[in-house]
PDB file of C-alpha atoms in Angstrom:
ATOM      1  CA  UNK K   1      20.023  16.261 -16.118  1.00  0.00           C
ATOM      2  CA  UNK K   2      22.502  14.324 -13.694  1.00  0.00           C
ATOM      3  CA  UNK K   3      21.684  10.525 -13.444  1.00  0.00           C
ATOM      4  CA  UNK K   4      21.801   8.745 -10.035  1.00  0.00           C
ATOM      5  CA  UNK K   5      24.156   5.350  -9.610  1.00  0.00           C
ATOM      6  CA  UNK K   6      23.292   2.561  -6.951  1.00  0.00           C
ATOM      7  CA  UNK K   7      21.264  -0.351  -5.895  1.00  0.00           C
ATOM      8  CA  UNK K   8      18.526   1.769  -5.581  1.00  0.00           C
ATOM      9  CA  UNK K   9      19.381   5.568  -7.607  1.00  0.00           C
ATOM     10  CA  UNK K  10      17.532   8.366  -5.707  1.00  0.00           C
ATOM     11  CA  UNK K  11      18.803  12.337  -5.640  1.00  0.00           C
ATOM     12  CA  UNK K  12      17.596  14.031  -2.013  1.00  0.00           C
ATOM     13  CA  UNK K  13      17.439  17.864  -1.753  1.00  0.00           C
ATOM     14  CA  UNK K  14      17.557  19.879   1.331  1.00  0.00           C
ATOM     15  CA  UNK K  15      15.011  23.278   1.311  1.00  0.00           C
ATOM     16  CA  UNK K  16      15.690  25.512   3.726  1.00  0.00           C
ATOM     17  CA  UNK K  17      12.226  26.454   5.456  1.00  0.00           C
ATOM     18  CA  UNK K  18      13.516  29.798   6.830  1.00  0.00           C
ATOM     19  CA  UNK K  19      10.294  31.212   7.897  1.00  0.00           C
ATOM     20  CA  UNK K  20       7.916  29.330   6.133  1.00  0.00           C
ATOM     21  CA  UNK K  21       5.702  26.987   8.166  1.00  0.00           C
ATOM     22  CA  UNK K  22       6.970  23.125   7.961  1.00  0.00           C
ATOM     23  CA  UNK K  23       2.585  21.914   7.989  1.00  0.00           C
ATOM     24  CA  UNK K  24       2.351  24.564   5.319  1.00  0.00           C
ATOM     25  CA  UNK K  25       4.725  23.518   2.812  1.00  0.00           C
ATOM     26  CA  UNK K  26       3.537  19.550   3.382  1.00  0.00           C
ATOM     27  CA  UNK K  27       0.131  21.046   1.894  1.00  0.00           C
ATOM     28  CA  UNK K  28       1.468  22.878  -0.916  1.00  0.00           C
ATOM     29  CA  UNK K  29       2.943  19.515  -1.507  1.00  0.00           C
ATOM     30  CA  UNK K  30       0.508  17.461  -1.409  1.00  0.00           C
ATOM     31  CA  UNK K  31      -1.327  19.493  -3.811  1.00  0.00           C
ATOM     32  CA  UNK K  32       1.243  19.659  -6.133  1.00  0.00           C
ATOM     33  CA  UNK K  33       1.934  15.622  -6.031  1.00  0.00           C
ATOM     34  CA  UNK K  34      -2.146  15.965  -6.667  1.00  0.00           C
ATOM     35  CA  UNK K  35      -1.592  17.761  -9.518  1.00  0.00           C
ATOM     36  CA  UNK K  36       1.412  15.358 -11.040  1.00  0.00           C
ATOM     37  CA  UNK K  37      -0.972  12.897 -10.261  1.00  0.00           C
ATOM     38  CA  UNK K  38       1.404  10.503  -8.449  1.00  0.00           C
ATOM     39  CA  UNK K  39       0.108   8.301  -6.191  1.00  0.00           C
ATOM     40  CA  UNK K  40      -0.123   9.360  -2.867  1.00  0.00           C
ATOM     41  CA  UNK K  41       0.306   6.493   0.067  1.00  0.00           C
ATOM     42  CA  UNK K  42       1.257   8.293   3.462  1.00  0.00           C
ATOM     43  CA  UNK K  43       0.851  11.881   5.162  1.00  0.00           C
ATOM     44  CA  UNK K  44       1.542  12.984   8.644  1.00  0.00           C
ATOM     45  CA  UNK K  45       2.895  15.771  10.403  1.00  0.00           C
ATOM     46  CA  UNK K  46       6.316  14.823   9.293  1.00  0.00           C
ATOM     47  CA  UNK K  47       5.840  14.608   6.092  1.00  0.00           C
ATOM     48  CA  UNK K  48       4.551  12.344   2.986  1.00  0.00           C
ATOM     49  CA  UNK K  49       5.348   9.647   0.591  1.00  0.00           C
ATOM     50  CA  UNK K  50       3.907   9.307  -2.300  1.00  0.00           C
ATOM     51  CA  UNK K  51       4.533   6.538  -6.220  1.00  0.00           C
ATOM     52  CA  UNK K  52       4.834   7.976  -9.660  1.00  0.00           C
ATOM     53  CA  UNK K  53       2.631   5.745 -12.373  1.00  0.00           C
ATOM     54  CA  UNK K  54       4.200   2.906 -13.548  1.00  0.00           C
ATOM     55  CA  UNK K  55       5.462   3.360 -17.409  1.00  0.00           C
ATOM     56  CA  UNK K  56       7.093   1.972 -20.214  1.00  0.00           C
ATOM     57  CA  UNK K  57      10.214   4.069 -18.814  1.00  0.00           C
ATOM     58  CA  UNK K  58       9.708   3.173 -14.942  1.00  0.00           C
ATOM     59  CA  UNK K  59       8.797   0.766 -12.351  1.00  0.00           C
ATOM     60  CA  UNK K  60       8.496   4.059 -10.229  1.00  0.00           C
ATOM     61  CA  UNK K  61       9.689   6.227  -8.394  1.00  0.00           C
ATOM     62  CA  UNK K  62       8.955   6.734  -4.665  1.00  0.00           C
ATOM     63  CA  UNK K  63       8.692  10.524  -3.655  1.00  0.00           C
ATOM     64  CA  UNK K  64       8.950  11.396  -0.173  1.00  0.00           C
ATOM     65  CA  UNK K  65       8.984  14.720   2.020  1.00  0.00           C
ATOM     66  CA  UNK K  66      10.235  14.494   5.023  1.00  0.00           C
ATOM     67  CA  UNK K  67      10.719  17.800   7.833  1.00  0.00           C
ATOM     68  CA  UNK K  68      13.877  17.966   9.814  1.00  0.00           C
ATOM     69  CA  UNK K  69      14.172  20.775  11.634  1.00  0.00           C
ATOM     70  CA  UNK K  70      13.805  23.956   9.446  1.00  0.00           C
ATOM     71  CA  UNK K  71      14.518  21.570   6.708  1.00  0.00           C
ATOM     72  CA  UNK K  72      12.072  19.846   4.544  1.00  0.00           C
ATOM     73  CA  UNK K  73      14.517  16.970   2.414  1.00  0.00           C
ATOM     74  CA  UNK K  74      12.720  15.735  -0.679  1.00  0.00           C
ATOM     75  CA  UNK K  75      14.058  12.532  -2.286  1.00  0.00           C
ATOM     76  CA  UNK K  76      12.900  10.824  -5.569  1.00  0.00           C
ATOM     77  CA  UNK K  77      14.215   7.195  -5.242  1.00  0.00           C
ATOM     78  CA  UNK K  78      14.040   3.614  -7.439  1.00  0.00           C
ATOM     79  CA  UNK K  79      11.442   1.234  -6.307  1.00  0.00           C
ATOM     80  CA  UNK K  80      11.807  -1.382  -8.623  1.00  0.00           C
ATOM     81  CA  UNK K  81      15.003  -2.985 -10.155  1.00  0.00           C
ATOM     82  CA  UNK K  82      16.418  -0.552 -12.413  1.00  0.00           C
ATOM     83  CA  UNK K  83      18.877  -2.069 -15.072  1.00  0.00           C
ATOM     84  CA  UNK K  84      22.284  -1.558 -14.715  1.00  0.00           C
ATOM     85  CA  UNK K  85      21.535   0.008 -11.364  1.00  0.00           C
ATOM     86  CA  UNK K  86      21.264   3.518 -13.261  1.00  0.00           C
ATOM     87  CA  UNK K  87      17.582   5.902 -13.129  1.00  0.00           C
ATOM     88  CA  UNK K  88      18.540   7.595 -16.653  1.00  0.00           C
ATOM     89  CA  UNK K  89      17.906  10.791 -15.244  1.00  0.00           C
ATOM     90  CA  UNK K  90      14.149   9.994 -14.187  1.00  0.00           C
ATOM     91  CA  UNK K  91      14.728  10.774 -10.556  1.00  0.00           C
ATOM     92  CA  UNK K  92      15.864  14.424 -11.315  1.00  0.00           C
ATOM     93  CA  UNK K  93      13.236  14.902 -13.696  1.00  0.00           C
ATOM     94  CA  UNK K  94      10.634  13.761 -10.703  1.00  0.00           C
ATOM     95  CA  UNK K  95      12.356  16.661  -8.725  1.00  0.00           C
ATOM     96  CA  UNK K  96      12.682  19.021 -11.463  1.00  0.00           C
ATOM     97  CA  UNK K  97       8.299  18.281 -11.882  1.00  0.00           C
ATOM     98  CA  UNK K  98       7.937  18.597  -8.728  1.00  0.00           C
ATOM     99  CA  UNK K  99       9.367  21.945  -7.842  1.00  0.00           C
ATOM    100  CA  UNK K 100       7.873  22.954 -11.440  1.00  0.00           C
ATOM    101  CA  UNK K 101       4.371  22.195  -9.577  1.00  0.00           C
ATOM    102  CA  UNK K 102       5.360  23.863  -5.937  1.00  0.00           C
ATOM    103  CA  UNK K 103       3.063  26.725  -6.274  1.00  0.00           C
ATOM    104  CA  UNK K 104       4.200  28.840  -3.113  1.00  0.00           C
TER     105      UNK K 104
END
């Protein structure tokens, strides 16, 4: 588990598309954000943002997809203050969920 530093912590991840449709994978990841059941505030042909719960552990976490190219870049990032500027790990284990739930 790595743990993100800065005013607002996020990790970002590039995925290589190759052949796979970019309005494809957006669906398959909307459905698995669905099945996280994270909040889900914006989709377009570009891609999609979407709020994990608010816990005892987070003030959440905005998730967003985004398609460059034959990239889609997905980013788990700090919405609310974090103490001491650190995520304790939460915004890799919103990735690591994530790509758990990417049924392709």
């Amino acid at each position: 588990m790595s743990i993100s530093w800065g005013y607002s912590p996020k990790i970002e991840k590039y995925i290589p598309l190759a052949d796979f449709p970019a309005d494809k994978y957006l669906i398959v990841a909307k459905q698995a954000i669905e099945n996280l059941g994270w909040s889900l505030s914006h989709v377009s042909e570009s891609g999609l943002i979407a709020y994990t719960p608010i816990s005892f552990q987070s003030y959440s976490e905005e998730i967003s997809i985004r398609i460059h190219g034959n990239f889609a870049v997905v980013k788990s990032e700090c919405v609310g203050i974090q103490m001491f500027f650190n995520d304790y790990g939460k915004n890799d284990l919103n990735l690591e969920k994530f790509f758990m739930n990417l049924n392709m």
